[in-house]
């Protein structure tokens, strides 16, 4: 799966339920009904998916996880997470120019 | 340390105490018509919206038979727009069109009860001829409609020799998993207890011998998986009572959502807080597949020992001579309460 010029955002109607007691985040995808549990690192990836390009995501994610992950490790983790979350309809890719962000967007956080 | 949630992410709705069947093993003593007024459609809508706003992201809807409620699809759609929605049904009302409608309503996962692997056994439990054929067909219809579907069965003396066959049948019908559940002394089944209850040794032998077909998941809660689920339990029954867990339905009432906001009960009710804190006198060191909880199921611990902190006699390590075939007399009272 490649993402030429794509921008990444949470799918519409997504519900996000932080569970800080267990350091995870629950995500409900109503379009394809499922409840997923994201660990803390995947949760960071999801939060960054606000319409950014891949390059912007890579930079922001590495910044969030260094020094625990090297730049290469962070890039690999990010790609695996994005593929997984796209497959699960948690994140979607929308057209972008690569340098431009799509319209900022947030999931519905169940507070 | 006992796990805990500040707010419940998952809530069970025991939506109705009406049902189209007459099951001998019914935990709620359901009838075709309600014994007293149940929450209205609008009251369920209000509760769903309130709970969603307070962080609930999954609901498990059971009964009675939820599909027996005429407003069930309105309630399902309301819930599924906000929460992962799971449904437990006896399956007899689910034909192909109903399965597709459930899919369209947003239900993500359905659990169908099968009490036997053949007509004779299942229909004997259900009390209505033809139930087995309908329930088996329901699993196929639901799978065909693209809904994840599991089969549930309750282990007892009458079907103990068929549990392996139920696994194979469920697999053949397309179910992903089978949950083998323990028999709880609740509702109508208490009157059939001597006829249906197995000793713990007999139960353990059945569970140990099971060989799920390749690709079929098996869920069971006997040792070493005896959980004390109360730490995360949240259930509202058909009348609006907050009862913690469906298996506590005869022992617990933390208040009614028509009188007190659910979260107020969660935050302030003393028994609710005590049960969620998971304090127990002793626990099984080898029950290690239990989310880190201790002491096993509180419903059966309370039923057989009359104490909220007693160990669960369904775990061989904690049983300590309790004969599960013999029901404590107090459970047969109108409003069961253990004697001191």
GROMACS .gro file of C-alpha atoms in nm:
model
  451
    1UNK     CA    1   0.000   0.000   0.000
    2UNK     CA    2   0.145   0.336  -0.099
    3UNK     CA    3   0.021   0.683  -0.022
    4UNK     CA    4   0.122   0.912  -0.311
    5UNK     CA    5   0.032   1.268  -0.220
    6UNK     CA    6  -0.225   1.145   0.030
    7UNK     CA    7  -0.327   1.311   0.351
    8UNK     CA    8  -0.442   1.115   0.653
    9UNK     CA    9  -0.740   1.176   0.867
   10UNK     CA   10  -0.973   0.992   1.101
   11UNK     CA   11  -1.275   0.841   0.929
   12UNK     CA   12  -1.604   1.020   0.970
   13UNK     CA   13  -1.824   0.932   1.270
   14UNK     CA   14  -1.528   0.764   1.441
   15UNK     CA   15  -1.561   0.756   1.820
   16UNK     CA   16  -1.250   0.765   2.033
   17UNK     CA   17  -1.261   0.672   2.400
   18UNK     CA   18  -0.939   0.725   2.593
   19UNK     CA   19  -0.886   0.475   2.875
   20UNK     CA   20  -0.597   0.631   3.064
   21UNK     CA   21  -0.632   0.377   3.347
   22UNK     CA   22  -0.504   0.110   3.109
   23UNK     CA   23  -0.297   0.337   2.886
   24UNK     CA   24  -0.502   0.247   2.580
   25UNK     CA   25  -0.760   0.405   2.359
   26UNK     CA   26  -1.080   0.239   2.237
   27UNK     CA   27  -1.195   0.325   1.889
   28UNK     CA   28  -1.540   0.252   1.746
   29UNK     CA   29  -1.589   0.246   1.372
   30UNK     CA   30  -1.965   0.266   1.311
   31UNK     CA   31  -1.937   0.239   0.932
   32UNK     CA   32  -1.791  -0.108   0.965
   33UNK     CA   33  -1.896  -0.187   1.323
   34UNK     CA   34  -1.595  -0.282   1.531
   35UNK     CA   35  -1.430  -0.179   1.855
   36UNK     CA   36  -1.052  -0.164   1.850
   37UNK     CA   37  -0.801  -0.115   2.127
   38UNK     CA   38  -0.501   0.101   2.042
   39UNK     CA   39  -0.191   0.101   2.255
   40UNK     CA   40  -0.045   0.433   2.359
   41UNK     CA   41   0.188   0.460   2.059
   42UNK     CA   42  -0.081   0.378   1.803
   43UNK     CA   43  -0.302   0.626   1.983
   44UNK     CA   44  -0.041   0.897   1.914
   45UNK     CA   45  -0.047   0.806   1.545
   46UNK     CA   46  -0.426   0.833   1.539
   47UNK     CA   47  -0.426   1.171   1.711
   48UNK     CA   48  -0.180   1.302   1.453
   49UNK     CA   49  -0.408   1.196   1.166
   50UNK     CA   50  -0.578   1.532   1.133
   51UNK     CA   51  -0.537   1.576   0.759
   52UNK     CA   52  -0.159   1.584   0.745
   53UNK     CA   53   0.059   1.453   0.466
   54UNK     CA   54   0.283   1.151   0.524
   55UNK     CA   55   0.592   1.370   0.548
   56UNK     CA   56   0.426   1.587   0.810
   57UNK     CA   57   0.310   1.280   1.000
   58UNK     CA   58   0.658   1.128   0.996
   59UNK     CA   59   0.809   1.443   1.137
   60UNK     CA   60   0.546   1.490   1.406
   61UNK     CA   61   0.542   1.124   1.507
   62UNK     CA   62   0.919   1.103   1.539
   63UNK     CA   63   0.915   1.417   1.744
   64UNK     CA   64   0.654   1.258   1.974
   65UNK     CA   65   0.837   0.929   2.027
   66UNK     CA   66   1.205   1.022   2.029
   67UNK     CA   67   1.431   0.920   2.193
   68UNK     CA   68   1.243   0.593   2.247
   69UNK     CA   69   1.244   0.533   1.869
   70UNK     CA   70   1.502   0.630   1.611
   71UNK     CA   71   1.385   0.818   1.303
   72UNK     CA   72   1.390   0.496   1.102
   73UNK     CA   73   1.206   0.297   1.367
   74UNK     CA   74   0.946   0.570   1.398
   75UNK     CA   75   0.894   0.581   1.021
   76UNK     CA   76   0.851   0.204   1.005
   77UNK     CA   77   0.612   0.198   1.299
   78UNK     CA   78   0.411   0.479   1.147
   79UNK     CA   79   0.369   0.303   0.813
   80UNK     CA   80   0.264  -0.024   0.974
   81UNK     CA   81   0.017   0.159   1.198
   82UNK     CA   82  -0.128   0.360   0.913
   83UNK     CA   83  -0.177   0.052   0.696
   84UNK     CA   84  -0.346  -0.126   0.984
   85UNK     CA   85  -0.572   0.167   1.070
   86UNK     CA   86  -0.669   0.223   0.706
   87UNK     CA   87  -0.757  -0.145   0.673
   88UNK     CA   88  -0.974  -0.117   0.985
   89UNK     CA   89  -1.149   0.201   0.861
   90UNK     CA   90  -1.007   0.402   1.150
   91UNK     CA   91  -0.804   0.630   0.923
   92UNK     CA   92  -0.867   0.726   0.563
   93UNK     CA   93  -0.646   0.875   0.295
   94UNK     CA   94  -0.776   1.181   0.118
   95UNK     CA   95  -0.626   1.362  -0.179
   96UNK     CA   96  -0.365   1.624  -0.101
   97UNK     CA   97  -0.067   1.784  -0.265
   98UNK     CA   98   0.179   1.629  -0.028
   99UNK     CA   99   0.282   1.963   0.110
  100UNK     CA  100  -0.068   2.077   0.188
  101UNK     CA  101  -0.284   1.954   0.467
  102UNK     CA  102  -0.640   1.857   0.400
  103UNK     CA  103  -0.904   2.039   0.597
  104UNK     CA  104  -0.827   1.992   0.967
  105UNK     CA  105  -1.056   1.731   1.120
  106UNK     CA  106  -1.095   1.550   1.447
  107UNK     CA  107  -1.267   1.232   1.557
  108UNK     CA  108  -1.543   1.245   1.814
  109UNK     CA  109  -1.379   1.190   2.145
  110UNK     CA  110  -1.605   1.024   2.398
  111UNK     CA  111  -1.525   1.234   2.698
  112UNK     CA  112  -0.392  -0.465   4.221
  113UNK     CA  113  -0.754  -0.486   4.111
  114UNK     CA  114  -0.812  -0.320   3.774
  115UNK     CA  115  -1.054  -0.031   3.768
  116UNK     CA  116  -1.225   0.222   3.545
  117UNK     CA  117  -1.309   0.576   3.642
  118UNK     CA  118  -1.606   0.553   3.407
  119UNK     CA  119  -1.750   0.245   3.238
  120UNK     CA  120  -1.657   0.206   2.870
  121UNK     CA  121  -1.908  -0.078   2.826
  122UNK     CA  122  -2.265  -0.119   2.947
  123UNK     CA  123  -2.515  -0.404   2.922
  124UNK     CA  124  -2.882  -0.332   2.857
  125UNK     CA  125  -3.110  -0.613   2.972
  126UNK     CA  126  -3.367  -0.456   2.745
  127UNK     CA  127  -3.678  -0.655   2.822
  128UNK     CA  128  -3.813  -0.934   3.038
  129UNK     CA  129  -4.051  -1.050   2.767
  130UNK     CA  130  -3.978  -1.337   2.532
  131UNK     CA  131  -4.146  -1.552   2.269
  132UNK     CA  132  -4.004  -1.872   2.421
  133UNK     CA  133  -4.065  -2.046   2.754
  134UNK     CA  134  -3.715  -2.156   2.843
  135UNK     CA  135  -3.672  -2.381   3.144
  136UNK     CA  136  -3.333  -2.220   3.204
  137UNK     CA  137  -3.454  -1.858   3.184
  138UNK     CA  138  -3.266  -1.638   3.430
  139UNK     CA  139  -3.532  -1.366   3.428
  140UNK     CA  140  -3.850  -1.576   3.443
  141UNK     CA  141  -3.967  -1.406   3.124
  142UNK     CA  142  -4.324  -1.413   2.996
  143UNK     CA  143  -4.471  -1.318   2.660
  144UNK     CA  144  -4.605  -0.998   2.813
  145UNK     CA  145  -4.435  -0.777   3.067
  146UNK     CA  146  -4.497  -0.811   3.439
  147UNK     CA  147  -4.462  -0.436   3.492
  148UNK     CA  148  -4.386  -0.136   3.272
  149UNK     CA  149  -4.042  -0.141   3.113
  150UNK     CA  150  -3.839   0.162   3.005
  151UNK     CA  151  -3.999   0.333   2.707
  152UNK     CA  152  -3.829   0.394   2.374
  153UNK     CA  153  -3.767   0.754   2.472
  154UNK     CA  154  -3.619   0.653   2.806
  155UNK     CA  155  -3.378   0.413   2.634
  156UNK     CA  156  -3.285   0.687   2.385
  157UNK     CA  157  -3.214   0.923   2.672
  158UNK     CA  158  -3.004   0.666   2.853
  159UNK     CA  159  -2.805   0.578   2.540
  160UNK     CA  160  -2.730   0.944   2.470
  161UNK     CA  161  -2.639   1.008   2.833
  162UNK     CA  162  -2.408   0.708   2.856
  163UNK     CA  163  -2.243   0.791   2.524
  164UNK     CA  164  -2.178   1.142   2.650
  165UNK     CA  165  -2.018   0.986   2.958
  166UNK     CA  166  -1.773   0.773   2.764
  167UNK     CA  167  -1.959   0.448   2.703
  168UNK     CA  168  -1.843   0.308   2.370
  169UNK     CA  169  -1.989  -0.042   2.369
  170UNK     CA  170  -2.323  -0.190   2.462
  171UNK     CA  171  -2.429  -0.551   2.494
  172UNK     CA  172  -2.803  -0.585   2.450
  173UNK     CA  173  -2.981  -0.887   2.590
  174UNK     CA  174  -3.314  -0.972   2.748
  175UNK     CA  175  -3.544  -1.156   2.772
  176UNK     CA  176  -3.552  -1.161   2.397
  177UNK     CA  177  -3.453  -0.814   2.270
  178UNK     CA  178  -3.609  -0.876   1.928
  179UNK     CA  179  -3.943  -0.930   2.101
  180UNK     CA  180  -3.959  -0.554   2.167
  181UNK     CA  181  -4.146  -0.378   1.886
  182UNK     CA  182  -3.913  -0.076   1.904
  183UNK     CA  183  -3.595  -0.283   1.894
  184UNK     CA  184  -3.465  -0.147   1.563
  185UNK     CA  185  -3.508   0.212   1.671
  186UNK     CA  186  -3.311   0.135   1.986
  187UNK     CA  187  -3.043  -0.057   1.796
  188UNK     CA  188  -2.996   0.226   1.545
  189UNK     CA  189  -2.974   0.481   1.824
  190UNK     CA  190  -2.713   0.275   2.007
  191UNK     CA  191  -2.511   0.170   1.703
  192UNK     CA  192  -2.462   0.529   1.594
  193UNK     CA  193  -2.268   0.592   1.915
  194UNK     CA  194  -2.146   0.257   2.047
  195UNK     CA  195  -2.028  -0.079   1.925
  196UNK     CA  196  -2.352  -0.274   1.960
  197UNK     CA  197  -2.366  -0.642   2.046
  198UNK     CA  198  -2.690  -0.836   2.062
  199UNK     CA  199  -2.780  -1.164   2.231
  200UNK     CA  200  -3.085  -1.343   2.093
  201UNK     CA  201  -3.255  -1.681   2.101
  202UNK     CA  202  -3.248  -1.656   1.723
  203UNK     CA  203  -3.603  -1.772   1.661
  204UNK     CA  204  -3.713  -1.435   1.519
  205UNK     CA  205  -3.413  -1.398   1.288
  206UNK     CA  206  -3.488  -1.494   0.930
  207UNK     CA  207  -3.283  -1.376   0.633
  208UNK     CA  208  -3.469  -1.044   0.608
  209UNK     CA  209  -3.431  -0.981   0.982
  210UNK     CA  210  -3.059  -1.058   0.961
  211UNK     CA  211  -3.016  -0.803   0.683
  212UNK     CA  212  -3.214  -0.550   0.883
  213UNK     CA  213  -2.989  -0.608   1.183
  214UNK     CA  214  -2.689  -0.548   0.960
  215UNK     CA  215  -2.840  -0.223   0.830
  216UNK     CA  216  -2.919  -0.110   1.183
  217UNK     CA  217  -2.546  -0.118   1.265
  218UNK     CA  218  -2.530  -0.418   1.498
  219UNK     CA  219  -2.170  -0.534   1.500
  220UNK     CA  220  -2.187  -0.872   1.668
  221UNK     CA  221  -2.466  -1.118   1.751
  222UNK     CA  222  -2.472  -1.404   1.999
  223UNK     CA  223  -2.724  -1.684   1.944
  224UNK     CA  224  -2.815  -1.931   2.219
  225UNK     CA  225  -2.810  -2.300   2.133
  226UNK     CA  226  -2.885  -2.526   2.426
  227UNK     CA  227  -2.837  -2.849   2.237
  228UNK     CA  228  -2.694  -2.992   1.918
  229UNK     CA  229  -3.025  -3.146   1.819
  230UNK     CA  230  -3.393  -3.060   1.814
  231UNK     CA  231  -3.486  -3.282   2.108
  232UNK     CA  232  -3.247  -3.120   2.351
  233UNK     CA  233  -3.275  -2.758   2.242
  234UNK     CA  234  -3.654  -2.758   2.209
  235UNK     CA  235  -3.688  -2.923   2.550
  236UNK     CA  236  -3.506  -2.625   2.700
  237UNK     CA  237  -3.681  -2.363   2.487
  238UNK     CA  238  -4.025  -2.500   2.561
  239UNK     CA  239  -4.140  -2.432   2.204
  240UNK     CA  240  -4.117  -2.688   1.924
  241UNK     CA  241  -3.922  -2.575   1.622
  242UNK     CA  242  -3.690  -2.344   1.816
  243UNK     CA  243  -3.380  -2.544   1.732
  244UNK     CA  244  -3.439  -2.524   1.359
  245UNK     CA  245  -3.502  -2.149   1.378
  246UNK     CA  246  -3.203  -2.075   1.602
  247UNK     CA  247  -2.968  -2.281   1.386
  248UNK     CA  248  -3.097  -2.109   1.074
  249UNK     CA  249  -3.051  -1.773   1.244
  250UNK     CA  250  -2.678  -1.832   1.278
  251UNK     CA  251  -2.658  -1.900   0.904
  252UNK     CA  252  -2.869  -1.595   0.819
  253UNK     CA  253  -2.661  -1.367   1.039
  254UNK     CA  254  -2.333  -1.496   0.898
  255UNK     CA  255  -2.479  -1.462   0.550
  256UNK     CA  256  -2.570  -1.101   0.622
  257UNK     CA  257  -2.209  -1.032   0.716
  258UNK     CA  258  -2.253  -1.002   1.092
  259UNK     CA  259  -1.996  -1.158   1.321
  260UNK     CA  260  -2.187  -1.430   1.502
  261UNK     CA  261  -2.107  -1.644   1.802
  262UNK     CA  262  -2.302  -1.923   1.965
  263UNK     CA  263  -2.361  -1.938   2.338
  264UNK     CA  264  -2.459  -2.241   2.539
  265UNK     CA  265  -2.507  -2.306   2.909
  266UNK     CA  266  -2.345  -2.623   3.036
  267UNK     CA  267  -2.575  -2.844   3.243
  268UNK     CA  268  -2.664  -3.206   3.308
  269UNK     CA  269  -2.904  -3.230   3.014
  270UNK     CA  270  -2.664  -3.105   2.743
  271UNK     CA  271  -2.325  -3.202   2.890
  272UNK     CA  272  -2.288  -3.485   2.640
  273UNK     CA  273  -2.360  -3.251   2.348
  274UNK     CA  274  -2.124  -2.961   2.407
  275UNK     CA  275  -1.863  -3.096   2.165
  276UNK     CA  276  -2.139  -3.148   1.908
  277UNK     CA  277  -2.257  -2.789   1.967
  278UNK     CA  278  -1.905  -2.668   1.887
  279UNK     CA  279  -1.908  -2.866   1.564
  280UNK     CA  280  -2.255  -2.751   1.471
  281UNK     CA  281  -2.170  -2.387   1.540
  282UNK     CA  282  -1.859  -2.417   1.324
  283UNK     CA  283  -2.059  -2.574   1.043
  284UNK     CA  284  -2.313  -2.292   1.064
  285UNK     CA  285  -2.037  -2.033   1.028
  286UNK     CA  286  -2.007  -1.906   1.384
  287UNK     CA  287  -1.670  -1.763   1.481
  288UNK     CA  288  -1.675  -1.869   1.847
  289UNK     CA  289  -1.873  -2.064   2.099
  290UNK     CA  290  -1.910  -1.945   2.454
  291UNK     CA  291  -1.974  -2.223   2.704
  292UNK     CA  292  -2.130  -2.059   3.006
  293UNK     CA  293  -2.192  -2.182   3.357
  294UNK     CA  294  -2.543  -2.240   3.492
  295UNK     CA  295  -2.643  -1.959   3.727
  296UNK     CA  296  -2.905  -2.006   3.999
  297UNK     CA  297  -3.134  -1.729   3.879
  298UNK     CA  298  -3.495  -1.700   3.774
  299UNK     CA  299  -3.685  -2.001   3.647
  300UNK     CA  300  -3.385  -2.233   3.632
  301UNK     CA  301  -3.368  -2.243   4.012
  302UNK     CA  302  -3.681  -2.459   4.012
  303UNK     CA  303  -3.510  -2.706   3.776
  304UNK     CA  304  -3.177  -2.699   3.960
  305UNK     CA  305  -3.172  -3.061   4.085
  306UNK     CA  306  -3.250  -3.176   3.732
  307UNK     CA  307  -2.988  -2.961   3.558
  308UNK     CA  308  -2.699  -2.886   3.792
  309UNK     CA  309  -2.368  -3.069   3.753
  310UNK     CA  310  -2.100  -3.112   4.017
  311UNK     CA  311  -1.790  -2.902   3.963
  312UNK     CA  312  -1.587  -3.214   3.879
  313UNK     CA  313  -1.838  -3.306   3.610
  314UNK     CA  314  -1.824  -2.954   3.466
  315UNK     CA  315  -1.444  -2.948   3.464
  316UNK     CA  316  -1.431  -3.284   3.285
  317UNK     CA  317  -1.660  -3.159   3.009
  318UNK     CA  318  -1.460  -2.840   2.961
  319UNK     CA  319  -1.125  -3.024   2.962
  320UNK     CA  320  -1.243  -3.269   2.694
  321UNK     CA  321  -1.359  -3.006   2.444
  322UNK     CA  322  -1.177  -2.995   2.113
  323UNK     CA  323  -1.293  -2.695   1.911
  324UNK     CA  324  -1.277  -2.746   1.535
  325UNK     CA  325  -0.990  -2.560   1.368
  326UNK     CA  326  -1.081  -2.195   1.330
  327UNK     CA  327  -1.350  -2.192   1.597
  328UNK     CA  328  -1.281  -1.992   1.910
  329UNK     CA  329  -1.385  -2.130   2.248
  330UNK     CA  330  -1.481  -1.900   2.533
  331UNK     CA  331  -1.521  -2.043   2.881
  332UNK     CA  332  -1.477  -1.906   3.228
  333UNK     CA  333  -1.375  -2.205   3.437
  334UNK     CA  334  -1.034  -2.232   3.599
  335UNK     CA  335  -0.787  -2.081   3.510
  336UNK     CA  336  -1.019  -1.821   3.356
  337UNK     CA  337  -1.251  -1.755   3.648
  338UNK     CA  338  -1.293  -1.378   3.640
  339UNK     CA  339  -1.429  -1.135   3.894
  340UNK     CA  340  -1.581  -0.908   3.628
  341UNK     CA  341  -1.744  -0.671   3.874
  342UNK     CA  342  -1.460  -0.420   3.839
  343UNK     CA  343  -1.597  -0.319   3.500
  344UNK     CA  344  -1.960  -0.424   3.524
  345UNK     CA  345  -2.240  -0.188   3.434
  346UNK     CA  346  -2.589  -0.308   3.353
  347UNK     CA  347  -2.929  -0.146   3.334
  348UNK     CA  348  -3.228  -0.379   3.335
  349UNK     CA  349  -3.560  -0.348   3.154
  350UNK     CA  350  -3.707  -0.132   3.430
  351UNK     CA  351  -3.415   0.108   3.457
  352UNK     CA  352  -3.250  -0.048   3.760
  353UNK     CA  353  -2.871  -0.035   3.774
  354UNK     CA  354  -2.777  -0.393   3.866
  355UNK     CA  355  -2.403  -0.407   3.794
  356UNK     CA  356  -2.411  -0.737   3.608
  357UNK     CA  357  -2.698  -0.938   3.456
  358UNK     CA  358  -2.595  -1.227   3.680
  359UNK     CA  359  -2.652  -1.008   3.985
  360UNK     CA  360  -3.008  -0.930   3.879
  361UNK     CA  361  -3.171  -1.088   4.184
  362UNK     CA  362  -2.924  -0.965   4.442
  363UNK     CA  363  -2.838  -0.607   4.355
  364UNK     CA  364  -3.015  -0.280   4.282
  365UNK     CA  365  -2.797   0.030   4.291
  366UNK     CA  366  -3.091   0.256   4.205
  367UNK     CA  367  -3.305   0.346   3.908
  368UNK     CA  368  -3.192   0.562   3.618
  369UNK     CA  369  -3.530   0.737   3.619
  370UNK     CA  370  -3.452   0.868   3.968
  371UNK     CA  371  -3.074   0.899   3.979
  372UNK     CA  372  -2.824   0.962   3.698
  373UNK     CA  373  -2.633   0.643   3.619
  374UNK     CA  374  -2.295   0.801   3.685
  375UNK     CA  375  -2.408   0.920   4.027
  376UNK     CA  376  -2.480   0.558   4.120
  377UNK     CA  377  -2.147   0.451   3.971
  378UNK     CA  378  -1.965   0.714   4.175
  379UNK     CA  379  -2.152   0.698   4.505
  380UNK     CA  380  -2.339   0.371   4.565
  381UNK     CA  381  -2.153   0.190   4.840
  382UNK     CA  382  -2.221  -0.168   4.729
  383UNK     CA  383  -2.144  -0.082   4.367
  384UNK     CA  384  -1.810   0.067   4.469
  385UNK     CA  385  -1.735  -0.227   4.698
  386UNK     CA  386  -1.802  -0.481   4.425
  387UNK     CA  387  -1.590  -0.289   4.174
  388UNK     CA  388  -1.304  -0.266   4.422
  389UNK     CA  389  -1.269  -0.645   4.402
  390UNK     CA  390  -1.202  -0.710   4.769
  391UNK     CA  391  -1.215  -1.087   4.832
  392UNK     CA  392  -1.116  -1.312   5.122
  393UNK     CA  393  -0.903  -1.539   4.910
  394UNK     CA  394  -0.830  -1.606   4.546
  395UNK     CA  395  -0.685  -1.872   4.319
  396UNK     CA  396  -0.321  -1.804   4.241
  397UNK     CA  397  -0.344  -2.005   3.920
  398UNK     CA  398  -0.650  -1.833   3.773
  399UNK     CA  399  -0.423  -1.616   3.564
  400UNK     CA  400  -0.644  -1.553   3.260
  401UNK     CA  401  -0.879  -1.321   3.441
  402UNK     CA  402  -0.780  -0.960   3.359
  403UNK     CA  403  -0.591  -0.939   3.688
  404UNK     CA  404  -0.910  -0.969   3.893
  405UNK     CA  405  -0.937  -1.185   4.204
  406UNK     CA  406  -1.178  -1.429   4.364
  407UNK     CA  407  -1.386  -1.530   4.061
  408UNK     CA  408  -1.746  -1.453   3.979
  409UNK     CA  409  -1.928  -1.255   4.251
  410UNK     CA  410  -2.271  -1.382   4.151
  411UNK     CA  411  -2.199  -1.749   4.220
  412UNK     CA  412  -1.981  -1.665   4.519
  413UNK     CA  413  -2.272  -1.476   4.674
  414UNK     CA  414  -2.533  -1.732   4.570
  415UNK     CA  415  -2.354  -2.027   4.726
  416UNK     CA  416  -2.179  -1.857   5.016
  417UNK     CA  417  -2.396  -1.556   5.096
  418UNK     CA  418  -2.106  -1.311   5.107
  419UNK     CA  419  -1.976  -1.056   4.857
  420UNK     CA  420  -1.617  -1.124   4.954
  421UNK     CA  421  -1.636  -1.505   4.953
  422UNK     CA  422  -1.439  -1.708   4.698
  423UNK     CA  423  -1.619  -1.844   4.393
  424UNK     CA  424  -1.704  -2.215   4.438
  425UNK     CA  425  -1.697  -2.268   4.060
  426UNK     CA  426  -1.313  -2.264   4.076
  427UNK     CA  427  -1.172  -2.601   4.193
  428UNK     CA  428  -0.905  -2.424   4.398
  429UNK     CA  429  -1.166  -2.223   4.586
  430UNK     CA  430  -1.456  -2.470   4.594
  431UNK     CA  431  -1.373  -2.606   4.939
  432UNK     CA  432  -1.642  -2.874   4.945
  433UNK     CA  433  -1.937  -2.675   4.809
  434UNK     CA  434  -2.169  -2.910   4.617
  435UNK     CA  435  -2.292  -2.705   4.323
  436UNK     CA  436  -2.578  -2.951   4.269
  437UNK     CA  437  -2.741  -2.835   4.590
  438UNK     CA  438  -2.902  -2.493   4.588
  439UNK     CA  439  -2.893  -2.290   4.910
  440UNK     CA  440  -3.253  -2.263   5.037
  441UNK     CA  441  -3.255  -1.885   5.055
  442UNK     CA  442  -3.223  -1.860   4.678
  443UNK     CA  443  -3.573  -2.003   4.640
  444UNK     CA  444  -3.732  -1.719   4.837
  445UNK     CA  445  -3.942  -1.454   4.661
  446UNK     CA  446  -3.682  -1.181   4.715
  447UNK     CA  447  -3.366  -1.382   4.778
  448UNK     CA  448  -3.146  -1.265   5.064
  449UNK     CA  449  -2.902  -1.484   5.253
  450UNK     CA  450  -2.973  -1.552   5.620
  451UNK     CA  451  -2.707  -1.432   5.863
   0.00000   0.00000   0.00000
